[in-house]
Each structure stands twice: as structure tokens, then as C-alpha cells.
Amino acid sequence: MRILLATRNAGKLDELRRIVVKRGLGEVRVLGLSDVEDFPEAPETGATFEENAVAKAHDAAKATGLPAIADDSGLSIDALGGMPGVLSARWSGQHGDDEANLRLVLGQLQDVPDERRGGGFVSAAAFVVPDGKEIVVRGEWRGTIIREPRGTNGFGYDPIFVPDGETRTAAQLQPAEKDAVSHRGKALRSLLPHLQEYVEGQ
Amino acid sequence: MRILLATRNAGKLDELRRIVVKRGLGEVRVLGLSDVEDFPEAPETGATFEENAVAKAHDAAKATGLPAIADDSGLSIDALGGMPGVLSARWSGQHGDDEANLRLVLGQLQDVPDERRGGGFVSAAAFVVPDGKEIVVRGEWRGTIIREPRGTNGFGYDPIFVPDGETRTAAQLQPAEKDAVSHRGKALRSLLPHLQEYVEGQ
């Protein structure tokens, strides 16, 4: 059985493949967007992570006829009213400029005292079956926004995020360590029972 | 009787003086920070407009022994979770760079559709009497964030804000028009009964 993960990110694909195998769903083959015919990717204009994840999964399922999983993730900072949130990847106005986005957040939080620098990575993951069910779940990973970047793993805001209970930033964790506790790992694992149910119903 | 308005902004001083005279409180002399001895201005690190306004009025009253009024204002955009909010003046990471702040907001809202571009200017105004009462009120001015700046009056985000019921931006209104309907005008007028009560009690 083939399932589409609506991403071109090889890291995300590997992560879902590992999770799926661990769950004993060895018969599921996880494809990425690069494995299927091109279809126009709509811009993410939803007001919530959930809205974006569901829309992306719907588009992918509709275009390919495959059951599709999609996620939308970002950093939600308390002192910024929950932003950058759905705008995490384009916070500086430039899409995908991780360094500019991170520097802007540090500038905005410059005068925000340590006790108000809480925040969390959030991921919504949606599972959509063509003409069928639609599930969306959320994973969160709470922590603190520090004042200077540390570490080179990961991407995005990882270098300025210290998860609760850690002294290292997310960018100083090993990828497998991060998978085990991160927002997206949590969200994807929450989807698995629904994926399993669907697989067993086929 | 002398009252201190904790600002160095001549426009704000003129506005409060006009409002005070209109209310029939001709005996009140409104001083600005430039009229009193220097005192260290604390950075605004509150989580809310109210917190900042009260702190600023307290500092001013304590340093001068005068009854003091202070305001804190900003633009609260729905699609940005209520931000730039208390960070309005330093949204781009650079304090007081109106053009950079405005451009950043436009970039962040680039993919936000018209129906979700609501927002409002907010002002909290506090009145603090040395060793006495403390009042804080809020004024709001709702409208829409447009996609290109228009107009040269006002300051800050005025050129991208079209108030509800208007076709012009706040930067296309005449100063007196703006006073009559704006967030800070509303907040300052809400303070007047408390100011009057205080004056009559002396």
C-alpha cells in the first residue's frame, strides 16, 4: 500500500518511514512529492497550522488519488502572541531565510525578560483519504527562546530554542533525539493509529 | 495645577492640552518630560499596553511628585496574533524605524487574504497620583491593514491602516480628524473624568 507524504523534505520522509516501520506497518510504502507527478502547490494561507495541514493533504490526495499525510509546523512564542506561528518560514518577509527569521525574532525579543521567553514548536499533521476520512492532530514541544543561537543541527529556529528539561538547544540535539521528543514526531505518531486503522480496513 | 504627561512628543502634548481645555479644565497646566528635570526613562518591557502605561506614569509621578499621565500605544493585527502590539515601535528589531517596521508587516501579511487583514490601533492611558490613585483605560480604533502605504500625515503604521468606515488611511486624515476618532484620543478622553475628579478634590 502506498501513502503520500506531501513534502519534498528528505528528512521528513525518512522520519515517517522510520516511525511507520517501528509501528509494524512494513507494508506501507511512503512516497514523497518528488515520487509523484507534479501538481501545483497552493500557497499556505490558513490562519492555523491545522488549516494548512488539512488543505495540503487534501490537495495531495485529490491530485494523486493516494491517501495523503501533510504537516504544517512552526514556532509559537508567548511574548509574540503565538507568532511567528503559521508565518514561521516567512517571518522576516522573505520565505525560507532561516537566518533572517531567527535574527528578527531575537531582535523583537531583545527587551523581553527571561521569565517571559516561553514558547513552543507546534506541528499539525493531517491524514486525508481520497473521498474519505480526514484526521488532524497536533504535537507541541515547549521550551524557552534564548538570546544567542547555539548548535548546527536541525533548521529554522532550532538554534534559539531550548526544550523544557534540556540545557542544549534543539540544534544541539542529535536528529534521532529530536525525533523522539519533537512536535512533528509527536504529531506523526498520533496519526499512526488512524493510518493503521485505514490500512487494516483495506 | 500642574499635570505631567510623560512624553517628549510635542504632538501628544498639544493633543492633551486641547482636550483638557475643551473639558473646561483651563486651570490645569500640562507639562511634558522636557519641562521637568531629567530622570532615567526605563525601557518598556511590559507584556501589555496597560502595564507599560502604568509603569511609565508611576516612574514619572515618583520622580517629579506631580500627578502624571502616560500612554502606551501600538497596532494589534489579528493575523499576527495581536502583534506587533507592545513591540510596535521595534518590530523590525530596530527601535523607531517606522519604514522598516511597516515594510516588515507588509511582508509578513503578503499571503494573508483580504478578509483576514483586520486589526486595530490600541492605546492604554494611565493616570497616577503620587502616593494615590492609579487609573488605566484603553482606547481602540479598528480597521484594515492594506497592501501598499498611502498618505504622509501621522507616523508609524498610519499609512497602511484604513479605519472602519473610511476609504482613506490614517496617514491621509487631517491631524484634527484623527484626534477625534483615534485610539489615543479615546483613551485620553476616558481619563478626563478621573482627572477632573482629582482636580476638584484638591
Short mmCIF file of C-alpha atoms in Angstrom, two decimals:
data_model
loop_
_atom_site.label_atom_id
_atom_site.label_comp_id
_atom_site.label_asym_id
_atom_site.label_seq_id
_atom_site.Cartn_x
_atom_site.Cartn_y
_atom_site.Cartn_z
CA MET A 1 0.00 0.00 0.00
CA ARG A 2 1.21 3.43 -0.93
CA ILE A 3 0.80 6.57 1.21
CA LEU A 4 1.88 10.01 0.11
CA LEU A 5 3.64 12.39 2.49
CA ALA A 6 3.12 15.81 0.97
CA THR A 7 6.68 17.07 1.29
CA ARG A 8 9.90 17.35 -0.69
CA ASN A 9 11.93 17.21 2.50
CA ALA A 10 14.00 14.00 2.61
CA GLY A 11 14.45 14.30 6.37
CA LYS A 12 10.69 14.32 6.96
CA LEU A 13 10.26 11.32 4.64
CA ASP A 14 12.92 9.31 6.46
CA GLU A 15 11.35 10.20 9.79
CA LEU A 16 7.88 8.97 8.77
CA ARG A 17 9.36 5.83 7.21
CA ARG A 18 11.15 5.00 10.45
CA ILE A 19 8.01 5.61 12.51
CA VAL A 20 5.87 3.51 10.19
CA VAL A 21 8.26 0.55 10.29
CA LYS A 22 8.54 0.79 14.08
CA ARG A 23 4.75 0.52 14.26
CA GLY A 24 4.87 -2.75 12.32
CA LEU A 25 3.30 -1.24 9.21
CA GLY A 26 6.02 -2.61 6.95
CA GLU A 27 3.62 -3.00 4.04
CA VAL A 28 3.11 0.77 3.82
CA ARG A 29 5.31 2.47 1.25
CA VAL A 30 5.77 6.19 1.99
CA LEU A 31 6.13 8.32 -1.14
CA GLY A 32 7.15 11.97 -1.25
CA LEU A 33 6.07 14.69 -3.64
CA SER A 34 9.17 14.03 -5.74
CA ASP A 35 7.93 10.46 -6.34
CA VAL A 36 4.63 11.53 -7.90
CA GLU A 37 3.67 13.65 -10.86
CA ASP A 38 3.95 17.37 -10.30
CA PHE A 39 0.88 19.24 -9.20
CA PRO A 40 0.56 22.92 -8.40
CA GLU A 41 1.36 23.55 -4.75
CA ALA A 42 -1.00 26.12 -3.28
CA PRO A 43 0.45 28.81 -1.01
CA GLU A 44 -0.21 28.26 2.69
CA THR A 45 -2.65 30.99 3.63
CA GLY A 46 -4.52 29.35 6.54
CA ALA A 47 -4.92 31.06 9.89
CA THR A 48 -3.89 27.90 11.76
CA PHE A 49 -1.41 25.05 11.42
CA GLU A 50 -4.38 22.65 11.23
CA GLU A 51 -5.99 24.52 8.36
CA ASN A 52 -2.75 24.44 6.34
CA ALA A 53 -2.05 20.77 7.05
CA VAL A 54 -5.57 19.67 6.06
CA ALA A 55 -5.53 21.80 2.89
CA LYS A 56 -2.14 20.43 1.85
CA ALA A 57 -3.18 16.82 2.48
CA HIS A 58 -6.46 17.35 0.60
CA ASP A 59 -4.67 18.85 -2.40
CA ALA A 60 -2.20 15.97 -2.45
CA ALA A 61 -4.86 13.28 -2.10
CA LYS A 62 -7.00 14.86 -4.77
CA ALA A 63 -4.14 15.23 -7.25
CA THR A 64 -2.77 11.72 -6.82
CA GLY A 65 -5.69 9.58 -5.67
CA LEU A 66 -3.47 8.37 -2.81
CA PRO A 67 -4.12 8.63 0.92
CA ALA A 68 -2.02 11.61 1.94
CA ILE A 69 -0.35 12.94 5.05
CA ALA A 70 0.75 16.59 5.35
CA ASP A 71 2.09 18.66 8.19
CA ASP A 72 2.44 22.32 8.97
CA SER A 73 4.76 23.38 11.72
CA GLY A 74 6.18 26.47 13.32
CA LEU A 75 7.34 28.21 16.43
CA SER A 76 4.76 29.83 18.67
CA ILE A 77 6.30 32.40 21.05
CA ASP A 78 4.23 33.54 24.03
CA ALA A 79 5.60 37.11 24.09
CA LEU A 80 4.78 37.42 20.36
CA GLY A 81 1.13 36.45 20.82
CA GLY A 82 1.78 32.97 19.46
CA MET A 83 3.66 34.19 16.39
CA PRO A 84 5.64 33.61 14.16
CA GLY A 85 3.21 30.64 14.10
CA VAL A 86 1.94 29.88 10.61
CA LEU A 87 4.28 32.59 9.31
CA SER A 88 7.42 30.96 10.79
CA ALA A 89 9.05 30.28 7.42
CA ARG A 90 8.50 33.84 6.17
CA TRP A 91 8.64 35.87 9.36
CA SER A 92 11.22 38.31 8.01
CA GLY A 93 9.13 38.79 4.87
CA GLN A 94 11.49 36.52 2.88
CA HIS A 95 10.30 32.93 2.54
CA GLY A 96 12.75 30.36 3.84
CA ASP A 97 15.52 32.69 5.04
CA ASP A 98 16.20 30.87 8.32
CA GLU A 99 18.97 33.22 9.42
CA ALA A 100 16.93 36.39 8.82
CA ASN A 101 13.89 34.90 10.55
CA LEU A 102 15.89 33.88 13.60
CA ARG A 103 17.69 37.24 13.84
CA LEU A 104 14.38 39.07 13.61
CA VAL A 105 12.88 37.04 16.47
CA LEU A 106 15.97 37.75 18.61
CA GLY A 107 15.64 41.47 17.84
CA GLN A 108 11.93 41.52 18.66
CA LEU A 109 12.55 39.72 21.97
CA GLN A 110 15.56 41.85 22.90
CA ASP A 111 13.84 43.65 25.78
CA VAL A 112 11.66 40.71 26.78
CA PRO A 113 12.86 39.45 30.18
CA ASP A 114 13.91 35.84 30.72
CA GLU A 115 10.75 34.89 32.61
CA ARG A 116 8.58 35.78 29.62
CA ARG A 117 10.57 33.98 26.90
CA GLY A 118 8.50 30.78 26.80
CA GLY A 119 7.33 29.26 23.56
CA GLY A 120 6.84 26.02 21.75
CA PHE A 121 7.23 24.34 18.43
CA VAL A 122 3.86 23.22 17.12
CA SER A 123 3.06 20.76 14.38
CA ALA A 124 -0.32 19.88 12.92
CA ALA A 125 -0.41 16.67 10.90
CA ALA A 126 -3.35 15.72 8.71
CA PHE A 127 -4.27 12.37 7.16
CA VAL A 128 -6.72 12.55 4.28
CA VAL A 129 -8.11 9.60 2.35
CA PRO A 130 -9.45 10.43 -1.13
CA ASP A 131 -13.25 10.76 -0.80
CA GLY A 132 -12.91 9.54 2.73
CA LYS A 133 -11.97 10.44 6.21
CA GLU A 134 -9.93 13.39 7.36
CA ILE A 135 -7.97 13.44 10.61
CA VAL A 136 -5.87 16.24 12.00
CA VAL A 137 -3.74 16.08 15.16
CA ARG A 138 -1.35 18.43 16.92
CA GLY A 139 2.01 17.93 18.59
CA GLU A 140 3.71 20.50 20.81
CA TRP A 141 7.24 20.86 22.18
CA ARG A 142 7.58 23.50 24.89
CA GLY A 143 10.71 25.39 25.82
CA THR A 144 12.43 28.76 26.04
CA ILE A 145 13.76 31.22 23.47
CA ILE A 146 17.36 32.09 24.34
CA ARG A 147 19.32 35.20 23.34
CA GLU A 148 22.10 33.79 21.14
CA PRO A 149 21.96 30.87 18.66
CA ARG A 150 23.77 27.64 19.59
CA GLY A 151 24.25 24.45 17.57
CA THR A 152 24.24 23.48 13.92
CA ASN A 153 21.81 20.56 13.65
CA GLY A 154 18.22 20.93 12.62
CA PHE A 155 16.95 24.03 10.85
CA GLY A 156 14.79 27.11 11.31
CA TYR A 157 14.58 28.33 14.90
CA ASP A 158 16.25 25.25 16.41
CA PRO A 159 19.41 27.16 17.45
CA ILE A 160 17.49 29.55 19.73
CA PHE A 161 15.08 27.00 21.27
CA VAL A 162 15.96 25.15 24.48
CA PRO A 163 13.34 22.46 25.17
CA ASP A 164 11.98 22.18 28.73
CA GLY A 165 14.20 19.86 30.77
CA GLU A 166 17.19 20.41 28.46
CA THR A 167 20.23 22.67 28.60
CA ARG A 168 21.05 22.17 24.92
CA THR A 169 19.20 23.88 22.07
CA ALA A 170 17.20 21.83 19.57
CA ALA A 171 20.10 22.43 17.17
CA GLN A 172 22.48 20.71 19.62
CA LEU A 173 20.37 17.54 19.83
CA GLN A 174 21.13 14.57 17.60
CA PRO A 175 18.47 14.07 14.90
CA ALA A 176 17.22 10.83 16.49
CA GLU A 177 16.98 12.51 19.91
CA LYS A 178 14.95 15.29 18.34
CA ASP A 179 12.62 12.88 16.50
CA ALA A 180 11.80 11.16 19.78
CA VAL A 181 10.53 14.27 21.53
CA SER A 182 9.78 16.88 18.88
CA HIS A 183 6.44 18.40 17.90
CA ARG A 184 6.40 16.73 14.48
CA GLY A 185 7.41 13.35 15.86
CA LYS A 186 4.55 13.60 18.37
CA ALA A 187 2.04 14.67 15.73
CA LEU A 188 3.05 11.95 13.27
CA ARG A 189 2.91 9.28 15.98
CA SER A 190 -0.58 10.48 16.93
CA LEU A 191 -1.64 9.87 13.34
CA LEU A 192 -0.41 6.28 13.29
CA PRO A 193 -3.44 4.59 14.87
CA HIS A 194 -5.59 6.23 12.20
CA LEU A 195 -3.22 5.15 9.47
CA GLN A 196 -3.19 1.62 10.88
CA GLU A 197 -6.99 1.52 11.03
CA TYR A 198 -7.14 2.60 7.42
CA VAL A 199 -4.56 0.02 6.32
CA GLU A 200 -6.36 -2.78 8.13
CA GLY A 201 -9.67 -1.76 6.58
CA GLN A 202 -8.34 -2.17 3.04
CA MET B 1 -2.43 72.92 38.97
CA ARG B 2 0.29 71.12 37.08
CA ILE B 3 -0.05 67.67 35.49
CA LEU B 4 2.81 65.83 33.81
CA LEU B 5 2.29 63.98 30.54
CA ALA B 6 5.18 61.52 30.38
CA THR B 7 6.21 62.16 26.80
CA ARG B 8 8.66 64.21 24.78
CA ASN B 9 6.28 64.21 21.82
CA ALA B 10 5.01 67.74 21.15
CA GLY B 11 2.04 66.41 19.16
CA LYS B 12 0.83 64.35 22.11
CA LEU B 13 1.23 67.33 24.45
CA ASP B 14 -0.79 69.61 22.16
CA GLU B 15 -3.48 66.98 21.86
CA LEU B 16 -3.90 66.58 25.63
CA ARG B 17 -3.83 70.36 26.11
CA ARG B 18 -6.66 70.77 23.56
CA ILE B 19 -8.70 68.01 25.21
CA VAL B 20 -8.19 69.45 28.69
CA VAL B 21 -9.25 72.94 27.63
CA LYS B 22 -12.30 71.55 25.82
CA ARG B 23 -13.33 69.84 29.04
CA GLY B 24 -13.26 73.15 30.86
CA LEU B 25 -10.19 72.30 32.90
CA GLY B 26 -8.43 75.52 31.96
CA GLU B 27 -6.61 75.68 35.31
CA VAL B 28 -4.67 72.51 34.51
CA ARG B 29 -1.23 73.13 33.07
CA VAL B 30 0.05 70.15 31.11
CA LEU B 31 3.83 69.71 31.29
CA GLY B 32 5.93 67.35 29.20
CA LEU B 33 9.10 65.49 30.11
CA SER B 34 11.15 68.28 28.55
CA ASP B 35 9.66 70.71 31.09
CA VAL B 36 10.88 68.79 34.12
CA GLU B 37 14.24 67.66 35.38
CA ASP B 38 15.67 64.63 33.63
CA PHE B 39 15.02 61.26 35.15
CA PRO B 40 16.12 57.87 33.82
CA GLU B 41 13.50 56.50 31.44
CA ALA B 42 13.06 52.76 31.97
CA PRO B 43 12.74 50.56 28.89
CA GLU B 44 9.19 49.38 28.16
CA THR B 45 9.26 45.69 28.89
CA GLY B 46 5.65 45.04 29.89
CA ALA B 47 3.57 42.32 28.31
CA THR B 48 0.62 44.67 27.79
CA PHE B 49 -0.02 48.30 26.85
CA GLU B 50 -1.63 48.79 30.26
CA GLU B 51 1.43 47.52 32.11
CA ASN B 52 3.73 49.88 30.19
CA ALA B 53 1.45 52.91 30.61
CA VAL B 54 1.08 52.38 34.36
CA ALA B 55 4.82 51.82 34.85
CA LYS B 56 5.68 54.95 32.88
CA ALA B 57 3.14 57.10 34.79
CA HIS B 58 4.38 55.72 38.12
CA ASP B 59 8.01 56.46 37.27
CA ALA B 60 7.11 59.99 36.21
CA ALA B 61 4.95 60.69 39.27
CA LYS B 62 7.60 59.31 41.59
CA ALA B 63 10.43 61.30 40.03
CA THR B 64 8.58 64.64 39.92
CA GLY B 65 5.98 64.48 42.67
CA LEU B 66 3.41 65.55 40.08
CA PRO B 67 0.25 63.70 39.06
CA ALA B 68 1.27 62.00 35.82
CA ILE B 69 -0.38 60.67 32.71
CA ALA B 70 1.36 58.23 30.38
CA ASP B 71 0.24 56.23 27.39
CA ASP B 72 1.46 53.21 25.50
CA SER B 73 0.10 52.53 22.07
CA GLY B 74 0.55 50.22 19.15
CA LEU B 75 -1.01 48.32 16.32
CA SER B 76 -2.62 44.97 17.05
CA ILE B 77 -3.07 42.85 13.90
CA ASP B 78 -5.44 39.89 14.06
CA ALA B 79 -3.46 37.70 11.63
CA LEU B 80 -0.32 38.33 13.70
CA GLY B 81 -1.91 37.15 16.95
CA GLY B 82 -2.33 40.73 18.15
CA MET B 83 1.24 41.76 17.35
CA PRO B 84 3.25 43.98 16.75
CA GLY B 85 1.36 45.17 19.88
CA VAL B 86 3.69 46.37 22.62
CA LEU B 87 6.59 45.81 20.21
CA SER B 88 5.14 48.15 17.54
CA ALA B 89 7.99 50.67 17.72
CA ARG B 90 10.71 47.99 17.46
CA TRP B 91 9.01 45.32 15.35
CA SER B 92 11.85 45.11 12.83
CA GLY B 93 14.35 44.79 15.67
CA GLN B 94 15.40 48.47 15.28
CA HIS B 95 13.69 50.87 17.66
CA GLY B 96 11.79 53.67 15.94
CA ASP B 97 12.47 52.75 12.31
CA ASP B 98 8.91 53.38 11.07
CA GLU B 99 9.67 52.49 7.46
CA ALA B 100 11.35 49.17 8.33
CA ASN B 101 8.56 48.26 10.75
CA LEU B 102 5.85 48.99 8.21
CA ARG B 103 7.65 47.11 5.41
CA LEU B 104 8.09 44.11 7.66
CA VAL B 105 4.38 43.99 8.50
CA LEU B 106 3.51 44.18 4.79
CA GLY B 107 5.93 41.31 4.07
CA GLN B 108 4.54 39.19 6.87
CA LEU B 109 0.97 39.76 5.67
CA GLN B 110 1.81 39.25 2.00
CA ASP B 111 -0.09 35.94 1.69
CA VAL B 112 -2.81 36.87 4.17
CA PRO B 113 -6.08 37.26 2.25
CA ASP B 114 -8.14 40.48 2.40
CA GLU B 115 -10.81 39.02 4.66
CA ARG B 116 -8.26 38.29 7.38
CA ARG B 117 -6.43 41.65 7.41
CA GLY B 118 -8.33 43.22 10.31
CA GLY B 119 -6.55 44.99 13.13
CA GLY B 120 -6.69 47.96 15.38
CA PHE B 121 -4.62 50.66 16.98
CA VAL B 122 -4.74 50.33 20.74
CA SER B 123 -3.78 52.85 23.37
CA ALA B 124 -3.65 52.41 27.12
CA ALA B 125 -3.52 55.62 29.12
CA ALA B 126 -2.70 55.70 32.82
CA PHE B 127 -3.22 58.45 35.38
CA VAL B 128 -1.17 58.11 38.54
CA VAL B 129 -1.26 60.44 41.53
CA PRO B 130 1.86 60.36 43.77
CA ASP B 131 1.00 58.11 46.73
CA GLY B 132 -2.54 57.99 45.49
CA LYS B 133 -4.88 56.52 42.98
CA GLU B 134 -3.97 54.77 39.76
CA ILE B 135 -6.33 54.56 36.78
CA VAL B 136 -5.71 52.90 33.45
CA VAL B 137 -8.06 52.96 30.46
CA ARG B 138 -7.95 51.64 26.91
CA GLY B 139 -8.96 53.11 23.57
CA GLU B 140 -9.23 51.13 20.33
CA TRP B 141 -9.54 52.12 16.67
CA ARG B 142 -10.45 49.23 14.40
CA GLY B 143 -9.71 48.94 10.70
CA THR B 144 -7.91 47.02 7.98
CA ILE B 145 -4.26 46.62 7.01
CA ILE B 146 -3.86 47.38 3.31
CA ARG B 147 -1.10 46.22 0.95
CA GLU B 148 0.62 49.48 -0.04
CA PRO B 149 1.26 52.60 2.09
CA ARG B 150 -0.76 55.75 1.31
CA GLY B 151 -0.52 59.23 2.81
CA THR B 152 2.09 61.27 4.60
CA ASN B 153 0.41 62.52 7.78
CA GLY B 154 0.78 60.80 11.13
CA PHE B 155 3.54 58.32 11.82
CA GLY B 156 4.24 54.64 12.40
CA TYR B 157 1.78 52.31 10.74
CA ASP B 158 -0.71 55.07 9.80
CA PRO B 159 -0.02 54.73 6.02
CA ILE B 160 -1.18 51.08 5.92
CA PHE B 161 -4.19 51.39 8.24
CA VAL B 162 -7.66 52.18 6.87
CA PRO B 163 -10.09 52.80 9.76
CA ASP B 164 -13.50 51.12 9.60
CA GLY B 165 -15.94 53.34 7.71
CA GLU B 166 -13.12 55.16 5.90
CA THR B 167 -11.55 54.82 2.47
CA ARG B 168 -8.52 56.91 3.42
CA THR B 169 -5.62 55.65 5.51
CA ALA B 170 -4.89 57.16 8.91
CA ALA B 171 -1.99 58.96 7.20
CA GLN B 172 -4.45 60.63 4.83
CA LEU B 173 -6.59 62.06 7.63
CA GLN B 174 -6.00 65.57 8.91
CA PRO B 175 -4.47 65.61 12.40
CA ALA B 176 -7.67 67.02 13.95
CA GLU B 177 -9.78 64.36 12.20
CA LYS B 178 -7.51 61.70 13.59
CA ASP B 179 -7.57 63.12 17.15
CA ALA B 180 -11.35 62.95 17.14
CA VAL B 181 -11.57 59.22 16.44
CA SER B 182 -8.19 57.70 17.24
CA HIS B 183 -7.27 55.18 19.92
CA ARG B 184 -5.19 57.68 21.89
CA GLY B 185 -7.83 60.40 21.66
CA LYS B 186 -10.39 57.91 23.00
CA ALA B 187 -8.12 56.73 25.82
CA LEU B 188 -7.16 60.27 26.89
CA ARG B 189 -10.81 61.38 26.88
CA SER B 190 -11.70 58.36 29.04
CA LEU B 191 -9.17 59.58 31.58
CA LEU B 192 -10.66 63.07 31.79
CA PRO B 193 -13.43 62.35 34.32
CA HIS B 194 -10.76 60.91 36.64
CA LEU B 195 -8.52 63.90 36.09
CA GLN B 196 -11.46 66.24 36.73
CA GLU B 197 -12.38 64.39 39.92
CA TYR B 198 -8.80 64.73 41.12
CA VAL B 199 -8.63 68.43 40.26
CA GLU B 200 -11.92 69.14 42.05
CA GLY B 201 -10.74 67.20 45.11
CA GLN B 202 -7.67 69.47 45.54
#
